[in-house]
Short mmCIF file of C-alpha atoms in Angstrom, two decimals:
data_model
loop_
_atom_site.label_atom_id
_atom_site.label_comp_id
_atom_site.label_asym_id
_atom_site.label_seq_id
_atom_site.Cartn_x
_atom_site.Cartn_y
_atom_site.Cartn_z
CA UNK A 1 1.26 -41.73 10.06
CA UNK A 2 -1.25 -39.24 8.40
CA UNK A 3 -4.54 -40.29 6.44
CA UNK A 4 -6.72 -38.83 4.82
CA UNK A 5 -10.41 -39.24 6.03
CA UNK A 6 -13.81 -39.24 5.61
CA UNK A 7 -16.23 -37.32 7.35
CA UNK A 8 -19.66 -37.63 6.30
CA UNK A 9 -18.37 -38.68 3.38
CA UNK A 10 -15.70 -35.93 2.80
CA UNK A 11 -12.31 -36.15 2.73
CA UNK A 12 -9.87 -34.61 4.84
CA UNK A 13 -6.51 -33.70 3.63
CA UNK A 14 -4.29 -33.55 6.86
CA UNK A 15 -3.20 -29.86 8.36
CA UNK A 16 0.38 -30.48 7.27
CA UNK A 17 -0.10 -31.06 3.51
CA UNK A 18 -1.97 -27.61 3.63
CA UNK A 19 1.23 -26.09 5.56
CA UNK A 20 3.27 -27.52 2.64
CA UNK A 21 1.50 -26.02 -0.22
CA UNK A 22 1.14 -22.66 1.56
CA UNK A 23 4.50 -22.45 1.96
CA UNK A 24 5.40 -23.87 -1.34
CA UNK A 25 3.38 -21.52 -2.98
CA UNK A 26 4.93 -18.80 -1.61
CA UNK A 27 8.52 -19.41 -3.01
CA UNK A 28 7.87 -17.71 -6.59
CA UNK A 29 10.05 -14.75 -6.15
CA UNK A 30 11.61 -12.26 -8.79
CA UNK A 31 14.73 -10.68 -8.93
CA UNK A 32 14.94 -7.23 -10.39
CA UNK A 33 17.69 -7.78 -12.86
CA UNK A 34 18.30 -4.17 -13.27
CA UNK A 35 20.42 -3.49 -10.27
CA UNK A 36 22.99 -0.24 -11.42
CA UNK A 37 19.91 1.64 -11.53
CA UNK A 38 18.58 3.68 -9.28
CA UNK A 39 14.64 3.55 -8.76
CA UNK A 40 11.89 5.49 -7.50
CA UNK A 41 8.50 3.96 -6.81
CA UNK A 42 5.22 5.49 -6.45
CA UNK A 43 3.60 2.58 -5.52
CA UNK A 44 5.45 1.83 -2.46
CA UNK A 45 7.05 5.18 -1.62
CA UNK A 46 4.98 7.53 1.09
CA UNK A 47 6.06 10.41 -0.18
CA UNK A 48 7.91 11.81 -3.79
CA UNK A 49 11.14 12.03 -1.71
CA UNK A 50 11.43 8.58 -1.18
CA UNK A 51 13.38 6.22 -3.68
CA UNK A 52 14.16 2.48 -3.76
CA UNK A 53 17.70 1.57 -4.54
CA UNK A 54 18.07 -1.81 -6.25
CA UNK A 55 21.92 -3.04 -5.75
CA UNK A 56 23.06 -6.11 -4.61
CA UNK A 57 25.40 -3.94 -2.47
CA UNK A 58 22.32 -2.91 -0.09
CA UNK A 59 20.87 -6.04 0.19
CA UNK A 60 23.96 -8.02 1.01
CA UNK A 61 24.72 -8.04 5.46
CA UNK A 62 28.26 -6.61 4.47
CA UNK A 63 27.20 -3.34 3.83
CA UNK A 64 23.97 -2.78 5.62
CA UNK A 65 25.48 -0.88 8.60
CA UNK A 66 27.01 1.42 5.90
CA UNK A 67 23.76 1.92 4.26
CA UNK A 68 21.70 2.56 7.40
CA UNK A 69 24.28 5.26 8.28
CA UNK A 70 24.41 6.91 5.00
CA UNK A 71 20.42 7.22 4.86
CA UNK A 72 19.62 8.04 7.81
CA UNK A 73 18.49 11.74 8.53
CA UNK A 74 21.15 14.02 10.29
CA UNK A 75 20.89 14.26 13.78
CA UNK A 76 19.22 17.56 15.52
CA UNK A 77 22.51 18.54 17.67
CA UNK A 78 24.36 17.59 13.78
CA UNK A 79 21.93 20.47 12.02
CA UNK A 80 22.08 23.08 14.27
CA UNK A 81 26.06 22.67 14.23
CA UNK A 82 26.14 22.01 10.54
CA UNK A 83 24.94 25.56 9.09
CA UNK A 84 28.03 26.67 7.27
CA UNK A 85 30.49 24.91 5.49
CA UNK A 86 33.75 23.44 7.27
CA UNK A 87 36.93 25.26 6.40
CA UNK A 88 37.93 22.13 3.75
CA UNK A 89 34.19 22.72 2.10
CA UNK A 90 33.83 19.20 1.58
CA UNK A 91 30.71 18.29 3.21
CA UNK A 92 28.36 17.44 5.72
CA UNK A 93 26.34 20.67 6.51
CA UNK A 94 23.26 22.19 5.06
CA UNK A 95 23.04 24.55 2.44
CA UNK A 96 20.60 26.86 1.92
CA UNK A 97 19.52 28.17 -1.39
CA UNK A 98 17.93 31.77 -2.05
CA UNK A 99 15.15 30.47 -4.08
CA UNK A 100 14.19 27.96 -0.81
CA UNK A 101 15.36 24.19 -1.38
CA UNK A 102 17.66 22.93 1.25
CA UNK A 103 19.52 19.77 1.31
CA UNK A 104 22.21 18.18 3.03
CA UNK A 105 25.28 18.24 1.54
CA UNK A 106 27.02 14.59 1.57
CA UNK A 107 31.03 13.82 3.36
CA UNK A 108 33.27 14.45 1.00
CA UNK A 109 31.76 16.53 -1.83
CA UNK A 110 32.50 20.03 -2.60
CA UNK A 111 31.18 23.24 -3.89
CA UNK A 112 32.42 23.36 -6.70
CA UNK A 113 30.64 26.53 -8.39
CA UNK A 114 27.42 28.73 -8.12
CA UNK A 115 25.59 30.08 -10.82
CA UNK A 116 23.43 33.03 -9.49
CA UNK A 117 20.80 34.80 -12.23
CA UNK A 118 18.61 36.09 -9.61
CA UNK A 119 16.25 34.26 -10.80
CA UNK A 120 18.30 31.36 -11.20
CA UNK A 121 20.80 29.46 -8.87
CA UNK A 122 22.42 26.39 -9.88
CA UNK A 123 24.74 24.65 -7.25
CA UNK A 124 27.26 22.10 -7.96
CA UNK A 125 28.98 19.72 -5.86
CA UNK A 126 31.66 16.72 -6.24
CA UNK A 127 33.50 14.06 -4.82
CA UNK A 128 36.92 13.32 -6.45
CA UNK A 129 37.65 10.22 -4.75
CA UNK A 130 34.41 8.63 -5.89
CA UNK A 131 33.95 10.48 -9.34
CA UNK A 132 30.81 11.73 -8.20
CA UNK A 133 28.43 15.13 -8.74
CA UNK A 134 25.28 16.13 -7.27
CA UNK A 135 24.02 19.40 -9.35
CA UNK A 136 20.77 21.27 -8.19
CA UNK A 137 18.79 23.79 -10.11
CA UNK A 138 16.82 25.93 -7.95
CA UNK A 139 14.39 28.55 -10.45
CA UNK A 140 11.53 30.32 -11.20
CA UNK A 141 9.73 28.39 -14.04
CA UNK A 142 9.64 31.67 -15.82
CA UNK A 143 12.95 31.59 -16.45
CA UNK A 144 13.03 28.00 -18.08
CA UNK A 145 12.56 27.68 -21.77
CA UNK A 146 9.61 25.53 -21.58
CA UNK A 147 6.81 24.13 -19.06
CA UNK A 148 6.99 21.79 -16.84
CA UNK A 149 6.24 18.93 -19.12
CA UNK A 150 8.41 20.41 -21.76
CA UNK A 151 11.58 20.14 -19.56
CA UNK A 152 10.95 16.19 -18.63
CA UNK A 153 11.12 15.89 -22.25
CA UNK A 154 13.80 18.20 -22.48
CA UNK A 155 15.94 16.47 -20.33
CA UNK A 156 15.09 12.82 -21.74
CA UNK A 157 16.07 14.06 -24.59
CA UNK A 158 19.22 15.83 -23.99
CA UNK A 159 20.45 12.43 -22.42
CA UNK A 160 19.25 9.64 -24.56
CA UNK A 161 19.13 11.28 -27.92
CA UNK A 162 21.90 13.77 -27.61
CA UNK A 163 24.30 11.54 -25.43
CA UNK A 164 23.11 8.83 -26.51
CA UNK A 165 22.47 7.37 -22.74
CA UNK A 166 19.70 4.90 -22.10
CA UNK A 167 16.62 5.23 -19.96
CA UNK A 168 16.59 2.37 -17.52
CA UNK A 169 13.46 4.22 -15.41
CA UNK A 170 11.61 6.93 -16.26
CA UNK A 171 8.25 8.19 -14.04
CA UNK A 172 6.35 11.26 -14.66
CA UNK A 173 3.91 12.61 -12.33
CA UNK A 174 1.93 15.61 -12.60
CA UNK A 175 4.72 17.75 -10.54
CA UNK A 176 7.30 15.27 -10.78
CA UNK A 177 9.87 13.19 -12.68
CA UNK A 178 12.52 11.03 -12.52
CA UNK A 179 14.66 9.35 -15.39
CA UNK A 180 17.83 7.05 -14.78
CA UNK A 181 20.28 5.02 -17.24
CA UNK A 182 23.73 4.56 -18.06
CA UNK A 183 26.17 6.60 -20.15
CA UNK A 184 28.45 5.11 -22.68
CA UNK A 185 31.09 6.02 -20.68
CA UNK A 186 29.37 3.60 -18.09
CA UNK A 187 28.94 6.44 -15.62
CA UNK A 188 25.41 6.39 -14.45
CA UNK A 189 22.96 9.21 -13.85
CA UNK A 190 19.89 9.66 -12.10
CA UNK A 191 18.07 13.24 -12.76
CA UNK A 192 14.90 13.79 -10.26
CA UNK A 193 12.83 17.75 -11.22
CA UNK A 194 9.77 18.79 -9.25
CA UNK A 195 7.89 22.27 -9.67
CA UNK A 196 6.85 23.50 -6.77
CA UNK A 197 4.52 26.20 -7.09
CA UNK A 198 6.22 28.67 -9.61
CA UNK A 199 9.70 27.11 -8.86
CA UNK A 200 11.44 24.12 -10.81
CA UNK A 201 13.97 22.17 -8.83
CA UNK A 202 15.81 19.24 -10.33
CA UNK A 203 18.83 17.51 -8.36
CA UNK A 204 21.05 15.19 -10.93
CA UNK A 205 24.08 12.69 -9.96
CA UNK A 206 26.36 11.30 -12.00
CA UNK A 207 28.98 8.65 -11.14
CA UNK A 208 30.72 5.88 -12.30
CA UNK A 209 29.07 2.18 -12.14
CA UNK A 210 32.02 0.90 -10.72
CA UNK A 211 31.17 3.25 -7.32
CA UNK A 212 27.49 2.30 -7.63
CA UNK A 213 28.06 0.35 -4.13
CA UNK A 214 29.23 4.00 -2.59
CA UNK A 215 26.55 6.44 -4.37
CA UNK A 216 23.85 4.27 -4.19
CA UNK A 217 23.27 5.45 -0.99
CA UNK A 218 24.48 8.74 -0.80
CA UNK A 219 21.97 9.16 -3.48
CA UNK A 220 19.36 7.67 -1.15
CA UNK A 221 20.13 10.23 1.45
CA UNK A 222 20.40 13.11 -0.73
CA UNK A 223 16.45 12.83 -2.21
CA UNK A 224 15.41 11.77 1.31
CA UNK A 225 16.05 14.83 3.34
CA UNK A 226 15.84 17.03 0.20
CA UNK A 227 13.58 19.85 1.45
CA UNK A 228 12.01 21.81 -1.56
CA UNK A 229 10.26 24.83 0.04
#
């Protein structure tokens, strides 16, 4: 039905061959085969609070209601009313600490202890049913052995050479970082520090892989609304 032809002497290739190599062309697609980890990306992200969970979990239509929900910020009316812990202590209101982070804390995870130095507060949270704990360090940088830069090594160090973890993603930014990789215990962790003007705040999670489809996005969340001044 379709020929080519000439015109003055040119030939033509018909509209739909185009249509089929376009669209041919456009089927070379790669799968990030590193899906228990989570990622953040500079490249793509508008802001450092933003972080791209790779999982199968998120992608497939079974879960993406649950996802949604879990990332998306709390509602107004939910803030105002969620100022103070609930009488069980296990989640969803915001906590404030003295130093000036604030982050939401997730359903089901509890305050588990407090370390207060004055200069230093260091909050820790978890979630027995899913294995799960969300610590953040909230400090002046004067009370941290080392600078900025010495503490992303510090903690690379303390996880892959100490506990012998490995470092699936690892990002450094002037006033940023973010490492990730699995324990030999298979528990995964994911450790994001940022100094904000003489403050350090990191936020860590650890959890098992085998919950990954669960934390993935509470992990999401978390970072997301994570306010650090």
């Amino acid at each position: 039905m379709y020929k080519n032809k000439l015109i003055d002497g040119t030939k033509v290739v018909p509209f739909l061959a185009i249509t089929t190599l376009i669209l041919l062309s456009g089927c070379g697609l790669k799968k990030n085969d590193n899906d228990d980890v989570v990622q953040y990306n500079p490249e793509t992200a508008t802001t450092v609070n933003e972080i791209v969970v790779n999982t199968e979990a998120a992608t497939e239509a079974a879960t993406e209601a649950a996802t949604e929900a879990a990332t998306e910020a709390p509602t107004e009316a939910a803030t105002e009313a969620a100022t103070e812990a609930p009488a069980s202590g296990e989640g969803e209101y915001w906590f404030d600490s003295p130093r000036g982070a604030r982050f939401y804390v997730p359903a089901g995870f509890k305050n588990t202890s407090t370390e207060d130095t004055a200069i230093k507060y260091v909050h820790s949270f978890y979630n027995e049913s899913l294995d799960a704990s969300i610590v953040v360090i909230d400090t002046m940088m004067s009370s941290m052995p080392t600078d900025f830069d010495g503490a992303y090594e510090s903690d690379k160090s303390a996880n892959v050479d100490v506990e012998q973890a490995s470092l699936d993603y690892d990002v450094k930014q002037d006033d940023m970082y973010a490492i990730s990789g699995v324990y030999p215990s298979g528990s995964l962790y994911y450790i994001k520090a940022k100094q904000v003007g003489d403050r350090y705040v990191s936020i860590k999670f650890e959890y098992p892989s085998s919950n990954k489809d669960s934390c993935n996005p509470i992990v999401e969340s978390f970072t997301k609304n994570f306010e650090y001044e």
